[in-house]
mmCIF file of C-alpha atoms in Angstrom:
data_model
loop_
_atom_site.group_PDB
_atom_site.id
_atom_site.type_symbol
_atom_site.label_atom_id
_atom_site.label_comp_id
_atom_site.label_asym_id
_atom_site.label_seq_id
_atom_site.Cartn_x
_atom_site.Cartn_y
_atom_site.Cartn_z
ATOM 1 C CA UNK A 89 -24.521 80.602 -23.363
ATOM 2 C CA UNK A 90 -22.888 77.312 -23.911
ATOM 3 C CA UNK A 91 -19.269 76.713 -23.198
ATOM 4 C CA UNK A 92 -17.128 75.474 -25.919
ATOM 5 C CA UNK A 93 -15.981 71.867 -25.710
ATOM 6 C CA UNK A 94 -17.782 68.916 -24.292
ATOM 7 C CA UNK A 95 -20.780 69.225 -22.049
ATOM 8 C CA UNK A 96 -20.204 68.656 -18.327
ATOM 9 C CA UNK A 97 -22.684 65.719 -18.053
ATOM 10 C CA UNK A 98 -20.060 63.440 -19.760
ATOM 11 C CA UNK A 99 -17.605 63.886 -16.872
ATOM 12 C CA UNK A 100 -19.647 61.921 -14.340
ATOM 13 C CA UNK A 101 -20.106 58.806 -16.425
ATOM 14 C CA UNK A 102 -16.355 58.770 -17.313
ATOM 15 C CA UNK A 103 -15.510 59.024 -13.679
ATOM 16 C CA UNK A 104 -17.919 56.179 -12.802
ATOM 17 C CA UNK A 105 -16.470 54.086 -15.629
ATOM 18 C CA UNK A 106 -12.915 54.559 -14.356
ATOM 19 C CA UNK A 107 -13.822 53.635 -10.799
ATOM 20 C CA UNK A 108 -15.786 50.648 -12.024
ATOM 21 C CA UNK A 109 -12.896 49.547 -14.245
ATOM 22 C CA UNK A 110 -10.343 49.733 -11.485
ATOM 23 C CA UNK A 111 -12.527 47.856 -9.058
ATOM 24 C CA UNK A 112 -13.491 45.147 -11.519
ATOM 25 C CA UNK A 113 -9.888 44.099 -12.166
ATOM 26 C CA UNK A 114 -9.146 43.079 -8.518
ATOM 27 C CA UNK A 115 -12.570 41.510 -8.361
ATOM 28 C CA UNK A 116 -11.906 39.516 -11.475
ATOM 29 C CA UNK A 117 -8.467 38.373 -10.121
ATOM 30 C CA UNK A 118 -10.024 37.392 -6.821
ATOM 31 C CA UNK A 119 -12.792 35.425 -8.607
ATOM 32 C CA UNK A 120 -10.243 33.510 -10.723
ATOM 33 C CA UNK A 121 -8.172 32.740 -7.571
ATOM 34 C CA UNK A 122 -11.229 31.384 -5.810
ATOM 35 C CA UNK A 123 -12.144 29.231 -8.748
ATOM 36 C CA UNK A 124 -8.627 27.694 -8.891
ATOM 37 C CA UNK A 125 -8.699 27.076 -5.154
ATOM 38 C CA UNK A 126 -12.105 25.305 -5.363
ATOM 39 C CA UNK A 127 -10.997 23.119 -8.250
ATOM 40 C CA UNK A 128 -7.858 22.038 -6.335
ATOM 41 C CA UNK A 129 -9.851 21.295 -3.163
ATOM 42 C CA UNK A 130 -12.314 19.213 -5.145
ATOM 43 C CA UNK A 131 -9.526 17.205 -6.697
ATOM 44 C CA UNK A 132 -7.959 16.600 -3.294
ATOM 45 C CA UNK A 133 -11.269 15.370 -1.867
ATOM 46 C CA UNK A 134 -11.773 13.044 -4.844
ATOM 47 C CA UNK A 135 -8.235 11.680 -4.374
ATOM 48 C CA UNK A 136 -8.873 11.032 -0.652
ATOM 49 C CA UNK A 137 -12.169 9.334 -1.346
ATOM 50 C CA UNK A 138 -10.947 7.161 -4.161
ATOM 51 C CA UNK A 139 -9.635 3.842 -2.872
ATOM 52 C CA UNK A 140 -5.889 3.329 -3.188
ATOM 53 C CA UNK A 141 -4.613 0.547 -5.290
ATOM 54 C CA UNK A 142 -4.645 -2.758 -3.409
ATOM 55 C CA UNK A 143 -1.335 -4.304 -2.333
ATOM 56 C CA UNK A 144 -2.023 -7.835 -1.340
ATOM 57 C CA UNK A 145 -0.590 -11.314 -1.780
ATOM 58 C CA UNK A 146 -1.862 -14.762 -0.859
ATOM 59 C CA UNK A 147 0.775 -17.414 -1.568
ATOM 60 C CA UNK A 148 0.969 -21.154 -1.713
ATOM 61 C CA UNK A 149 3.896 -23.299 -0.859
ATOM 62 C CA UNK A 150 6.100 -24.329 -3.789
ATOM 63 C CA UNK A 151 7.413 -27.854 -3.050
ATOM 64 C CA UNK A 152 8.829 -28.370 -6.572
ATOM 65 C CA UNK A 153 12.070 -26.776 -5.349
ATOM 66 C CA UNK A 154 14.180 -29.299 -3.430
ATOM 67 C CA UNK A 155 14.411 -28.372 0.269
ATOM 68 C CA UNK A 156 18.083 -28.007 0.876
ATOM 69 C CA UNK A 157 17.913 -25.105 3.303
ATOM 70 C CA UNK A 158 15.512 -23.764 5.909
ATOM 71 C CA UNK A 159 13.922 -21.212 3.526
ATOM 72 C CA UNK A 160 10.377 -21.982 2.305
ATOM 73 C CA UNK A 161 9.625 -20.920 -1.312
ATOM 74 C CA UNK A 162 6.262 -19.594 -2.296
ATOM 75 C CA UNK A 163 4.321 -19.221 -5.516
ATOM 76 C CA UNK A 164 1.127 -17.574 -6.805
ATOM 77 C CA UNK A 165 -0.960 -17.440 -9.934
ATOM 78 C CA UNK A 166 -4.333 -18.087 -11.454
ATOM 79 C CA UNK A 167 -3.501 -21.742 -12.286
ATOM 80 C CA UNK A 168 -2.888 -22.395 -8.627
ATOM 81 C CA UNK A 169 -6.355 -21.543 -7.416
ATOM 82 C CA UNK A 170 -6.697 -19.090 -4.579
ATOM 83 C CA UNK A 171 -3.160 -17.632 -4.675
ATOM 84 C CA UNK A 172 -2.318 -14.246 -6.229
ATOM 85 C CA UNK A 173 -0.223 -11.112 -5.974
ATOM 86 C CA UNK A 174 -1.557 -7.615 -6.575
ATOM 87 C CA UNK A 175 1.226 -5.135 -5.900
ATOM 88 C CA UNK A 176 4.009 -7.069 -4.110
ATOM 89 C CA UNK A 177 6.333 -9.054 -6.315
ATOM 90 C CA UNK A 178 7.319 -12.646 -6.104
ATOM 91 C CA UNK A 179 10.820 -13.552 -7.190
ATOM 92 C CA UNK A 180 12.676 -16.837 -6.550
ATOM 93 C CA UNK A 181 9.888 -17.801 -4.062
ATOM 94 C CA UNK A 182 10.369 -14.698 -1.896
ATOM 95 C CA UNK A 183 7.972 -11.759 -1.460
ATOM 96 C CA UNK A 184 9.179 -8.324 -2.506
ATOM 97 C CA UNK A 185 7.479 -5.231 -1.155
ATOM 98 C CA UNK A 186 6.757 -2.489 -3.693
ATOM 99 C CA UNK A 187 4.918 0.010 -1.496
ATOM 100 C CA UNK A 188 5.996 1.386 1.914
ATOM 101 C CA UNK A 189 3.376 1.156 4.679
ATOM 102 C CA UNK A 190 1.804 -0.896 7.372
ATOM 103 C CA UNK A 191 0.959 -4.424 6.348
ATOM 104 C CA UNK A 192 -0.959 -7.297 7.957
ATOM 105 C CA UNK A 193 1.030 -10.395 7.445
ATOM 106 C CA UNK A 194 -0.277 -13.872 8.205
ATOM 107 C CA UNK A 195 1.098 -17.394 7.978
ATOM 108 C CA UNK A 196 -0.046 -20.954 8.715
ATOM 109 C CA UNK A 197 2.216 -23.963 8.402
ATOM 110 C CA UNK A 198 1.130 -27.562 8.983
ATOM 111 C CA UNK A 199 3.805 -30.250 9.164
ATOM 112 C CA UNK A 200 3.510 -33.191 6.700
ATOM 113 C CA UNK A 201 3.140 -36.618 8.208
ATOM 114 C CA UNK A 202 2.733 -35.188 11.683
ATOM 115 C CA UNK A 203 1.063 -36.684 14.697
ATOM 116 C CA UNK A 204 1.016 -35.271 18.227
ATOM 117 C CA UNK A 205 3.072 -38.327 19.312
ATOM 118 C CA UNK A 206 6.100 -37.200 17.210
ATOM 119 C CA UNK A 207 9.566 -37.020 18.743
ATOM 120 C CA UNK A 208 11.699 -34.190 20.104
ATOM 121 C CA UNK A 209 12.507 -32.785 16.625
ATOM 122 C CA UNK A 210 8.937 -31.512 16.385
ATOM 123 C CA UNK A 211 9.104 -29.885 19.872
ATOM 124 C CA UNK A 212 12.069 -27.754 18.827
ATOM 125 C CA UNK A 213 10.675 -26.935 15.311
ATOM 126 C CA UNK A 214 9.984 -23.249 14.495
ATOM 127 C CA UNK A 215 8.694 -21.203 11.676
ATOM 128 C CA UNK A 216 10.019 -17.674 11.321
ATOM 129 C CA UNK A 217 8.975 -14.779 9.092
ATOM 130 C CA UNK A 218 11.375 -11.994 8.639
ATOM 131 C CA UNK A 219 12.890 -9.362 6.406
ATOM 132 C CA UNK A 220 15.936 -10.973 4.852
ATOM 133 C CA UNK A 221 16.884 -8.215 2.452
ATOM 134 C CA UNK A 222 18.234 -5.550 2.451
ATOM 135 C CA UNK A 223 20.740 -6.878 4.999
ATOM 136 C CA UNK A 224 20.855 -3.582 6.979
ATOM 137 C CA UNK A 225 17.062 -3.944 7.497
ATOM 138 C CA UNK A 226 17.133 -7.686 8.409
ATOM 139 C CA UNK A 227 14.872 -8.637 11.315
ATOM 140 C CA UNK A 228 12.632 -11.500 12.456
ATOM 141 C CA UNK A 229 8.961 -10.396 12.477
ATOM 142 C CA UNK A 230 7.394 -13.661 13.681
ATOM 143 C CA UNK A 231 8.796 -16.742 15.394
ATOM 144 C CA UNK A 232 6.373 -19.572 15.982
ATOM 145 C CA UNK A 233 7.093 -22.772 17.853
ATOM 146 C CA UNK A 234 5.270 -26.015 17.090
ATOM 147 C CA UNK A 235 5.611 -27.443 20.599
ATOM 148 C CA UNK A 236 3.567 -30.627 20.593
ATOM 149 C CA UNK A 237 1.208 -29.498 17.870
ATOM 150 C CA UNK A 238 1.377 -30.035 14.070
ATOM 151 C CA UNK A 239 0.200 -26.542 13.008
ATOM 152 C CA UNK A 240 1.233 -23.042 13.864
ATOM 153 C CA UNK A 241 -0.538 -19.911 12.717
ATOM 154 C CA UNK A 242 -0.206 -16.237 13.454
ATOM 155 C CA UNK A 243 -0.692 -12.740 12.131
ATOM 156 C CA UNK A 244 0.531 -9.310 12.957
ATOM 157 C CA UNK A 245 0.715 -5.670 11.745
ATOM 158 C CA UNK A 246 4.105 -4.418 10.803
ATOM 159 C CA UNK A 247 5.722 -1.544 8.924
ATOM 160 C CA UNK A 248 7.463 -2.602 5.722
ATOM 161 C CA UNK A 249 9.699 -0.434 3.591
ATOM 162 C CA UNK A 250 9.942 -0.228 -0.211
ATOM 163 C CA UNK A 251 12.366 -2.940 -1.306
ATOM 164 C CA UNK A 252 11.972 -5.248 1.718
ATOM 165 C CA UNK A 253 12.129 -8.971 0.922
ATOM 166 C CA UNK A 254 10.241 -11.341 3.216
ATOM 167 C CA UNK A 255 11.546 -14.806 3.941
ATOM 168 C CA UNK A 256 9.941 -17.659 5.754
ATOM 169 C CA UNK A 257 11.997 -20.417 7.381
ATOM 170 C CA UNK A 258 11.099 -23.844 8.715
ATOM 171 C CA UNK A 259 13.447 -25.959 10.835
ATOM 172 C CA UNK A 260 15.035 -28.788 8.871
ATOM 173 C CA UNK A 261 14.459 -31.652 8.226
ATOM 174 C CA UNK A 262 10.705 -31.227 8.654
ATOM 175 C CA UNK A 263 8.498 -30.883 5.618
ATOM 176 C CA UNK A 264 5.379 -28.642 5.433
ATOM 177 C CA UNK A 265 2.126 -30.004 4.146
ATOM 178 C CA UNK A 266 1.286 -29.522 0.475
ATOM 179 C CA UNK A 267 -2.354 -28.869 1.211
ATOM 180 C CA UNK A 268 -3.126 -25.240 0.436
ATOM 181 C CA UNK A 269 -5.728 -25.110 3.223
ATOM 182 C CA UNK A 270 -3.052 -26.104 5.758
ATOM 183 C CA UNK A 271 0.023 -24.143 4.583
ATOM 184 C CA UNK A 272 -0.166 -20.603 3.284
ATOM 185 C CA UNK A 273 1.413 -17.167 3.650
ATOM 186 C CA UNK A 274 0.263 -13.635 2.761
ATOM 187 C CA UNK A 275 0.366 -9.898 3.281
ATOM 188 C CA UNK A 276 -2.114 -7.063 2.878
ATOM 189 C CA UNK A 277 -1.279 -3.353 2.825
ATOM 190 C CA UNK A 278 -3.540 -1.534 5.303
ATOM 191 C CA UNK A 279 -2.163 1.951 5.791
ATOM 192 C CA UNK A 280 0.476 4.276 4.295
#
């Protein structure tokens, strides 16, 4: 004799479907979470592998500005040959830093009309590179003495902050050489 209602063989598949349905939901949520995590990790790896934007400047001396003080004024641009700025700014002959980090700065200055037999003025002559603005951050980064030579050159690594303005000074009344192979200044960002 058959019982009224549904046959018993339908109870087992319904129970299996309910178990399957409640176990699929957490599995689906876990799968979506893993997918999101993998996509984010892949983006972070791509960001780390992609080279950061270059921040570099190679500057030439601007002698069109009359030399009334110790500050040397610099210029850059495609019409000047090998001078350029990519990242740092150049305003009123001074270099403005637009990205914080460790920079390699380099400078070479050759005196105009110089001979090793020059007088005592040359022996006391110095070139300095420093942060001149903001005033609270002001510091000399390089101080180079000519001694009995006509050329000084140096480079160093230093941390520069966003907004730093670099100034270069040469003892008066000496004049630097106009030759771009003899007098130049530059920075290169190397690390955050």
